[in-house]
Coordinates of C-alpha atoms in Angstrom, one line a residue:
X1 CA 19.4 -62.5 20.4
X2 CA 20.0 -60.8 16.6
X3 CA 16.8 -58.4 17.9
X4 CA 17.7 -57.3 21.1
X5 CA 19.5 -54.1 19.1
X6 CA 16.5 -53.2 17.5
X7 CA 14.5 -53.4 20.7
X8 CA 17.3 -51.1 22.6
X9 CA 17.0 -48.4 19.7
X10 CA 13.1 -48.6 20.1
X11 CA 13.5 -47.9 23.3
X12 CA 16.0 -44.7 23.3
X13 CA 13.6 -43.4 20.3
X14 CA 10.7 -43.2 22.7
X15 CA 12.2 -42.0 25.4
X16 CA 13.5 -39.7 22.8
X17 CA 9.9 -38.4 21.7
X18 CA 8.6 -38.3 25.8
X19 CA 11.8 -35.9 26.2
X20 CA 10.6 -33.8 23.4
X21 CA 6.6 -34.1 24.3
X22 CA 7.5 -33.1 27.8
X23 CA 9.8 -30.0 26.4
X24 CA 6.7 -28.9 24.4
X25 CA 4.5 -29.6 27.5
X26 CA 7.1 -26.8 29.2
X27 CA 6.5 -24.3 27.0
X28 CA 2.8 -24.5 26.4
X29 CA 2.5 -20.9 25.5
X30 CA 2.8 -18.8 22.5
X31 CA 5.2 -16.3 22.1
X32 CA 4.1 -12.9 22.1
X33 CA 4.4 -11.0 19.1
X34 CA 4.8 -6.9 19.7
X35 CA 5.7 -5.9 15.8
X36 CA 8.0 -3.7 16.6
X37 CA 6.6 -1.8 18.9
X38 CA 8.5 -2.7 22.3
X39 CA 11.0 0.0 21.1
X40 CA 8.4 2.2 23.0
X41 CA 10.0 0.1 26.3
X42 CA 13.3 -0.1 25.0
X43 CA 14.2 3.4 24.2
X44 CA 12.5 4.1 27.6
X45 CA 14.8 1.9 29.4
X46 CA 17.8 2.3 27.4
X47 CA 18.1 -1.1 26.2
X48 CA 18.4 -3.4 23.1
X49 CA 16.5 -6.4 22.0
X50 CA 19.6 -8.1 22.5
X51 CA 19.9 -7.1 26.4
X52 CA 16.2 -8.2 27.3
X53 CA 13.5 -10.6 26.7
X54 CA 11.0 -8.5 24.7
X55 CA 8.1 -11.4 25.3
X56 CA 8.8 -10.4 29.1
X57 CA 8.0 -6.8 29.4
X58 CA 5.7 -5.2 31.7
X59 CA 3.5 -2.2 31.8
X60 CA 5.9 -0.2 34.0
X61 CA 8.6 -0.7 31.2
X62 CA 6.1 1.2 28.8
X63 CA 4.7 3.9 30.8
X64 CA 5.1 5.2 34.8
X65 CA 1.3 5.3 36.7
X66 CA 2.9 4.4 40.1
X67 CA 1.6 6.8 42.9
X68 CA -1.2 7.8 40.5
X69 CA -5.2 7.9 41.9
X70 CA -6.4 4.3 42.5
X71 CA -9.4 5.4 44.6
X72 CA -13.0 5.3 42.9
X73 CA -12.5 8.8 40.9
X74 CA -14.0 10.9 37.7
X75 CA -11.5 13.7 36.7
X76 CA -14.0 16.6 35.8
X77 CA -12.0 19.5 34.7
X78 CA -9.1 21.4 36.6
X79 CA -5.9 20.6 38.3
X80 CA -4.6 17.4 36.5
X81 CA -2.4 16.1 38.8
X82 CA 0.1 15.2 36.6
X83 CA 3.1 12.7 37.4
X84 CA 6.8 13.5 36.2
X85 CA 5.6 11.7 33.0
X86 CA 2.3 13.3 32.2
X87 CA 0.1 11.0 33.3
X88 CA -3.1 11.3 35.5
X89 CA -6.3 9.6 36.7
X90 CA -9.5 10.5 34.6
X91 CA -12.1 7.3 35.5
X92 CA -11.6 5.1 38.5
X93 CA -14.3 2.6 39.5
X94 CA -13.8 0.2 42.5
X95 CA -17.5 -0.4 42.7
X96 CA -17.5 0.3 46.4
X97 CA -20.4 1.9 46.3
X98 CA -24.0 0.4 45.6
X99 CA -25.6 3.7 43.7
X100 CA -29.7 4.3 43.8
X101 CA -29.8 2.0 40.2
X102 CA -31.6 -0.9 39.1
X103 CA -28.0 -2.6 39.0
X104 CA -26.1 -0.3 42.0
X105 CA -23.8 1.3 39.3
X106 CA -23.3 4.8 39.3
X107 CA -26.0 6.4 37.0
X108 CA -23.6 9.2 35.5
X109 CA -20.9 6.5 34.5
X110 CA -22.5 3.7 33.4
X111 CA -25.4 2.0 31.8
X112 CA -26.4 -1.7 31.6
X113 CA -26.5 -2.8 27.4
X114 CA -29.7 -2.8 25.9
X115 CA -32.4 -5.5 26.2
X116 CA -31.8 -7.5 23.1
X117 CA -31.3 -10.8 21.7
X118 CA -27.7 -11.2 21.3
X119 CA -27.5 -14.4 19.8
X120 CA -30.4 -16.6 18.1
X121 CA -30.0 -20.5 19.0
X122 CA -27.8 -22.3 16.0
X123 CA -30.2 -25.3 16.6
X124 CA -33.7 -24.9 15.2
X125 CA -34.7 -28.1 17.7
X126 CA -33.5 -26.1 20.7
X127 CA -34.9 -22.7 20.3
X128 CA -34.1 -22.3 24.0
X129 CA -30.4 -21.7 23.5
X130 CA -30.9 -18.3 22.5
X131 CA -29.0 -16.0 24.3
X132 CA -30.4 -12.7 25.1
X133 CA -29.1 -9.4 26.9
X134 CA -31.3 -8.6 30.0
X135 CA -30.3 -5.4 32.4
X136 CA -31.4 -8.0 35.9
X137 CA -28.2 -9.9 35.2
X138 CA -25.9 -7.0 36.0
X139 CA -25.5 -5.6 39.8
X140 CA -23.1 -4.7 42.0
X141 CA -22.3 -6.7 45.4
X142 CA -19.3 -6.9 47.8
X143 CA -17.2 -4.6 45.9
X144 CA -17.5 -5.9 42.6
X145 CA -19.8 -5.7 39.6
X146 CA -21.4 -8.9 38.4
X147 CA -22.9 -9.9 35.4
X148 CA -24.8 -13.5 35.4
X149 CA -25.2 -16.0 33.4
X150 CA -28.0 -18.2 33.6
X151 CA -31.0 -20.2 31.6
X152 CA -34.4 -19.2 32.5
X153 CA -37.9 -21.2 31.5
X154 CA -40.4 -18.6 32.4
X155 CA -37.9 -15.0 32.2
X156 CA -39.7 -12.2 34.8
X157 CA -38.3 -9.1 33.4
X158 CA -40.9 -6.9 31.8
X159 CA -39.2 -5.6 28.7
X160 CA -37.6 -8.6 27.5
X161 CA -41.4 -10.5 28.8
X162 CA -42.6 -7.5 26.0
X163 CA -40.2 -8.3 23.6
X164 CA -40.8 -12.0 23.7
X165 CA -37.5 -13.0 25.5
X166 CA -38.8 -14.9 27.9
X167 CA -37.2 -19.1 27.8
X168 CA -33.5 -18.8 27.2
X169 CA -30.2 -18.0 27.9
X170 CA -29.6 -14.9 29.9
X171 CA -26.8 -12.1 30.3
X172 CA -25.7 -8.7 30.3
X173 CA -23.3 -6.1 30.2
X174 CA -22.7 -2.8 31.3
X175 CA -21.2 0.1 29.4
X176 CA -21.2 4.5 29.6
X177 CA -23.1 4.8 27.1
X178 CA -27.0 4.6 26.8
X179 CA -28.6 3.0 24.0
X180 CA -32.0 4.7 23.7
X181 CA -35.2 2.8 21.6
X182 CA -36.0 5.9 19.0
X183 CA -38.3 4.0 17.0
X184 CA -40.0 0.6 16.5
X185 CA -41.1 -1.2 13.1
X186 CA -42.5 -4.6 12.9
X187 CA -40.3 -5.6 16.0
X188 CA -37.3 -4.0 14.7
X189 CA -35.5 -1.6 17.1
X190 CA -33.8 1.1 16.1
X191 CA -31.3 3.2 18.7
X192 CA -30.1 5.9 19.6
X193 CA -26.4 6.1 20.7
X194 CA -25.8 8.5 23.8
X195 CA -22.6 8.6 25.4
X196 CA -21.8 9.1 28.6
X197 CA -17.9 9.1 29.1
X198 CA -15.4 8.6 26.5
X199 CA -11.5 9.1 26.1
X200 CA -9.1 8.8 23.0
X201 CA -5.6 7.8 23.8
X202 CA -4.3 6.4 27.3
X203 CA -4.4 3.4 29.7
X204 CA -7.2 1.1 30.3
X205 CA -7.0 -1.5 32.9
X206 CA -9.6 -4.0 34.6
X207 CA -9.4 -6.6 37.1
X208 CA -11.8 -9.8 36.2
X209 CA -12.3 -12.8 37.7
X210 CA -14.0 -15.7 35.0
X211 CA -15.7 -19.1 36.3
X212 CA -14.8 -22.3 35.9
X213 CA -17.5 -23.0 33.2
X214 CA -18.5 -24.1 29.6
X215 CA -19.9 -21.9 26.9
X216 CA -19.9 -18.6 28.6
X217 CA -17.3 -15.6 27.1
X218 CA -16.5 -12.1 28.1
X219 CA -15.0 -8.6 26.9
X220 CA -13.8 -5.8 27.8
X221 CA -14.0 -3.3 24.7
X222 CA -13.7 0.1 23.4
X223 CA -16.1 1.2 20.7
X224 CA -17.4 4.8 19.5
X225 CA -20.4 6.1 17.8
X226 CA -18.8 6.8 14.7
X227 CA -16.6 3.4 14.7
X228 CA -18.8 1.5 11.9
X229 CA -18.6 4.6 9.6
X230 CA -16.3 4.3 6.5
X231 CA -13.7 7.0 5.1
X232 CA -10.9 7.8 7.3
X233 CA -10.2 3.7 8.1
X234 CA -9.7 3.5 12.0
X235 CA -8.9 6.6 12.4
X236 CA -12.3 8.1 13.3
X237 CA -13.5 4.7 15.2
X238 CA -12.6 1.3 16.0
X239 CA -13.6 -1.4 18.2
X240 CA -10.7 -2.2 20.3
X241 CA -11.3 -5.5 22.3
X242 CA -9.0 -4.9 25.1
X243 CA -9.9 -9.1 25.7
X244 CA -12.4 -10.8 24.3
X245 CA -13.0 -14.3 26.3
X246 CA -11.4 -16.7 27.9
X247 CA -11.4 -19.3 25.1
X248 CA -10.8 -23.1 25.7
X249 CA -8.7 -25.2 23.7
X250 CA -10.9 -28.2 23.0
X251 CA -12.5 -27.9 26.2
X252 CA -9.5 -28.6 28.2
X253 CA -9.7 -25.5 30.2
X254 CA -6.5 -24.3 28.7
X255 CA -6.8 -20.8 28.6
X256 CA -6.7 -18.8 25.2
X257 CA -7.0 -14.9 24.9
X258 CA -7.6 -12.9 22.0
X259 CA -7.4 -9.2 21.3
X260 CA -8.8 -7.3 18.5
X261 CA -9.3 -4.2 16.4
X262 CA -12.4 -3.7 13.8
X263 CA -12.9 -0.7 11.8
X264 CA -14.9 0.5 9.0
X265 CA -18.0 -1.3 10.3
X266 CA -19.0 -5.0 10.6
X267 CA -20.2 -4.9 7.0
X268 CA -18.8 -5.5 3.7
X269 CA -16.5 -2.7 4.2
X270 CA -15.5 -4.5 7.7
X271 CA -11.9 -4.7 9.0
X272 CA -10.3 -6.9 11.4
X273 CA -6.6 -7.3 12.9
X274 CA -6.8 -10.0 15.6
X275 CA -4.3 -11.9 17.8
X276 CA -5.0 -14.9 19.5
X277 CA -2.8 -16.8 22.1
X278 CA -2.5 -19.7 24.0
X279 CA -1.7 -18.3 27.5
X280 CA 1.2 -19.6 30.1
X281 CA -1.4 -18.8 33.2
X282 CA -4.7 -20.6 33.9
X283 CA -7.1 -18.4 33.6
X284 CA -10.2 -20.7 35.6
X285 CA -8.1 -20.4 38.5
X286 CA -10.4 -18.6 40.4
X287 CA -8.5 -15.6 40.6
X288 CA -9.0 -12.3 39.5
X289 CA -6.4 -11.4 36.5
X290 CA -5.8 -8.2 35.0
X291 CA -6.3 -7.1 31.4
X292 CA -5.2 -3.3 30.0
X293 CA -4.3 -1.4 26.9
X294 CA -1.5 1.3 26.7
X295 CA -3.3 3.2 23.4
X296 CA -0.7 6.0 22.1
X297 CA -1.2 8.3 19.0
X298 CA 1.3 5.3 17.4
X299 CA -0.3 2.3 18.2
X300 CA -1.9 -0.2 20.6
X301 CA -0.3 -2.0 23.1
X302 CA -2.2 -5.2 24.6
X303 CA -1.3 -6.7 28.1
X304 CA -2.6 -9.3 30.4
X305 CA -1.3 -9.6 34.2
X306 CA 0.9 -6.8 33.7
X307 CA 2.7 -8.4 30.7
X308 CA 2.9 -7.3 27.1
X309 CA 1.0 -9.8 24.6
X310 CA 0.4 -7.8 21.5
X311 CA 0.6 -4.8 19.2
X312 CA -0.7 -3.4 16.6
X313 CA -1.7 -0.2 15.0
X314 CA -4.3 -1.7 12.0
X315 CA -6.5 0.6 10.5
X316 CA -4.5 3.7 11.5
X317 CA -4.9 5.0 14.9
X318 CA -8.1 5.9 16.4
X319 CA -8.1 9.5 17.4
X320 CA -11.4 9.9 18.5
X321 CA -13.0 9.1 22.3
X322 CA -14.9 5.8 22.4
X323 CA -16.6 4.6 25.0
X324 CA -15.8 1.6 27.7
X325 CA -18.1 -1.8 27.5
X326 CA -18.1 -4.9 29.5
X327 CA -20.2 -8.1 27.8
X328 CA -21.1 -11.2 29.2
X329 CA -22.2 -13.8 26.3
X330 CA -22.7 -17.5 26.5
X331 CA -22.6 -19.5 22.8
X332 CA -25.9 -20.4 21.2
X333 CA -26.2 -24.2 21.8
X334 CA -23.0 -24.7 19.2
X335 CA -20.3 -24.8 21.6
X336 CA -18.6 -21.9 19.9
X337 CA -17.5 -18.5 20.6
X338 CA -16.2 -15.7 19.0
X339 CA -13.6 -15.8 16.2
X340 CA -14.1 -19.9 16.1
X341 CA -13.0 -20.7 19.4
X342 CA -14.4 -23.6 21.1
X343 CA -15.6 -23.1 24.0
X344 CA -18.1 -25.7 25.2
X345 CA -21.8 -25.4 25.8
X346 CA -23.0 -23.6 28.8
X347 CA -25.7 -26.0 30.7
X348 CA -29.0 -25.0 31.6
X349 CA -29.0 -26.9 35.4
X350 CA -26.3 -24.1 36.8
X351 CA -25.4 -20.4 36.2
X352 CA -21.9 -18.4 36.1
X353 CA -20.8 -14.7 36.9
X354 CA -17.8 -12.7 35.9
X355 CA -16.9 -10.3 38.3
X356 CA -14.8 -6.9 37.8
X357 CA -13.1 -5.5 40.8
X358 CA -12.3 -2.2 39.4
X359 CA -11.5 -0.4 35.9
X360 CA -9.0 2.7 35.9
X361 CA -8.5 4.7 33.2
X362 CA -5.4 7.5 33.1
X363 CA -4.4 9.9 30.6
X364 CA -1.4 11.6 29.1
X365 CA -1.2 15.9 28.7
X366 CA 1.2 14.9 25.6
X367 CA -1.6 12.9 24.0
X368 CA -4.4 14.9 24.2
X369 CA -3.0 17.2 22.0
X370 CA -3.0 14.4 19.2
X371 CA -6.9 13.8 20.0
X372 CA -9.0 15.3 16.8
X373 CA -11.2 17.7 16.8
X374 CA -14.6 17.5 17.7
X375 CA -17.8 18.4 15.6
X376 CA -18.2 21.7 16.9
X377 CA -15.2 22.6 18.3
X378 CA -15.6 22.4 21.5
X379 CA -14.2 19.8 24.0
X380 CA -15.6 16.7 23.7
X381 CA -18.7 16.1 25.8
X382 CA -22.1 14.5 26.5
X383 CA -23.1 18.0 24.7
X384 CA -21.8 16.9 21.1
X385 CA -21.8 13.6 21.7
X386 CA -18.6 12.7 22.1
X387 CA -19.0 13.7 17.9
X388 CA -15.7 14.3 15.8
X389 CA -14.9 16.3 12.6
X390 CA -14.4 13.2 10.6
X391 CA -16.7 13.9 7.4
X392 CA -16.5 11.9 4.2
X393 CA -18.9 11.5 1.4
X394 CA -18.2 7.3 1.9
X395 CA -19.4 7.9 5.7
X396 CA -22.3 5.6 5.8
X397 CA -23.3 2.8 8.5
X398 CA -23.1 -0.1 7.5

């Protein structure tokens, strides 16, 4: 009888820690961190932190692109369009058309990534897990450009057959810019970097749809020619990883999403600002979700379905136009992707696709006059290169 008490406060202690497992379970999300830069959306909507939730805020609290071009579109030169707030449509994809390419994509936009091995297998017993980039893997079909995953024993695609890529893991990307072989020593490939559309400043946005599956990661990233050069920080280039995968926590399909922004290389003299987050929505549901950037002379704005999830302006600004890249990747036997995430091991007895359903770019008439000059002083183009002014005596690739 003396221990019934004991036995009662057991009880109410448990019940206690379900109550507070289950809260946690509730909120099973991170909260967003925007350093300071959702005044951009308060002083546009007149408010204070006080009067709204600043983890809550949407692209049209930021910026007004409502009635804007959403049709497949290239601005090239001439009347702007311009809405009430400057903004206007410069790239518009919505793959509705299969072009006269080896992947259907329109030959003056876009190009797929080079033929390459992307990632050599982490276990010397499987050699097979190496994951390479193969142009086959890309295409366009229903509307939507696809890029495959898959493992292949006996590979039929004559460069990476020349190359010796020919029993592993295969996948692609596609990107406007063309990475050209100008030389080759002792297997060693060395590029050149030609650009075919770039923009500095504005908003990005894409529409991708991941599968349910292990060991296979995506992006959708901004990088310029002159990004990995050292001198003027980020200001002359960065990689901006609008998203980089669809990380699992411990292989529970809970969805984590990182952005990122490198400068000054990938080197010694290498920066990184990152943000990783464990996400409210499921994002193996087998619907397509939306990813964007807001990029201003200030800073970089990160969102995902239409809601703010980071800022940041690391490294200073870019001011110069990079150029847009989707990547398909699967991990290299290890069960890991990038930045340490788990993500599982992709199986050789299936395959996976990501799918984008469009990408629209816009730009603002007040930014572009922030945008720095180009090498030779004319507007930036396919002509220079997409080339800026930045010159330093420490600019050297890394």
């Amino acid at each position: 009888m003396k221990r019934r008490p004991y036995i009662f406060t057991a009880i109410i202690l448990i019940v206690l820690l379900i109550s507070v497992m289950l809260v946690g379970c509730a909120k099973a999300y991170d909260d967003f961190t925007l350093n300071g830069w959702e005044s951009i959306a308060l002083k546009r909507l007149g408010k204070t932190a006080d009067e709204i939730d600043i983890t809550r805020l949407r692209v049209e609290d930021f910026i007004d692109i409502k009635g804007l071009e959403t049709g497949t579109y290239l601005y090239s030169g001439g009347e702007k369009n311009a809405n009430a707030e400057g903004w206007y449509a410069t790239l518009i994809d919505n793959f509705d058309v299969v072009h006269d390419s080896e992947s259907g994509l329109n030959p003056e936009i876009w190009t797929t990534s080079r033929h390459d091995l992307r990632w050599a297998s982490q276990s010397k017993k499987h050699p097979e897990c190496s994951n390479y980039w193969c142009s086959k893997a890309v295409s366009v079909e229903d509307g939507k450009a696809r890029v495959r995953a898959y493992y292949d024993e006996d590979h039929d695609c004559e460069v990476c057959r020349e190359y010796g890529h020919i029993n592993g893991r295969f996948t692609g990307g596609f990107e406007t810019r063309a990475e050209v072989v100008r030389e080759e020593n002792n297997g060693k490939r060395e590029y050149d970097s030609n650009i075919l559309w770039a923009q500095a400043f504005g908003y990005f946005e894409t529409s991708i749809k991941f599968p349910d599956m292990d060991g296979m990661w995506s992006a959708f990233w901004l990088q310029g020619n002159e990004m990995r050069e050292i001198g003027f920080d980020g200001e002359d280039g960065t990689e901006i990883d609008i998203y980089e995968s669809a990380f699992r926590l411990n292989n529970d399909k809970m969805s984590r999403m990182g952005h990122a922004l490198l400068w000054n290389g990938y080197g010694k003299s290498g920066k990184v600002d990152g943000n990783i987050r464990l996400l409210e929505q499921n994002l193996y549901d087998g619907n397509f979700h939306t990813f964007s950037l807001l990029w201003t002379p200030e800073c970089y704005v990160f969102f995902i379905d239409g809601y703010a999830t980071w800022a940041s302006n690391a490294g200073g600004v870019c001011k110069v136009p990079e150029f847009l890249r989707f990547t398909n990747e699967i991990d290299a036997g290890d069960g890991y992707g990038p930045h340490g995430q788990k993500i599982g091991q992709f199986s050789h007895d299936g395959e996976a696709s990501m799918y984008v359903d469009y990408i629209r770019v816009y730009q603002n008439v007040e930014y572009e006059k922030r945008i720095a000059p180009s090498i030779d002083g004319k507007p930036y183009s396919k002509d220079n290169n997409f080339e800026s002014a930045f010159k330093s005596d420490y600019d050297t690739a890394n």
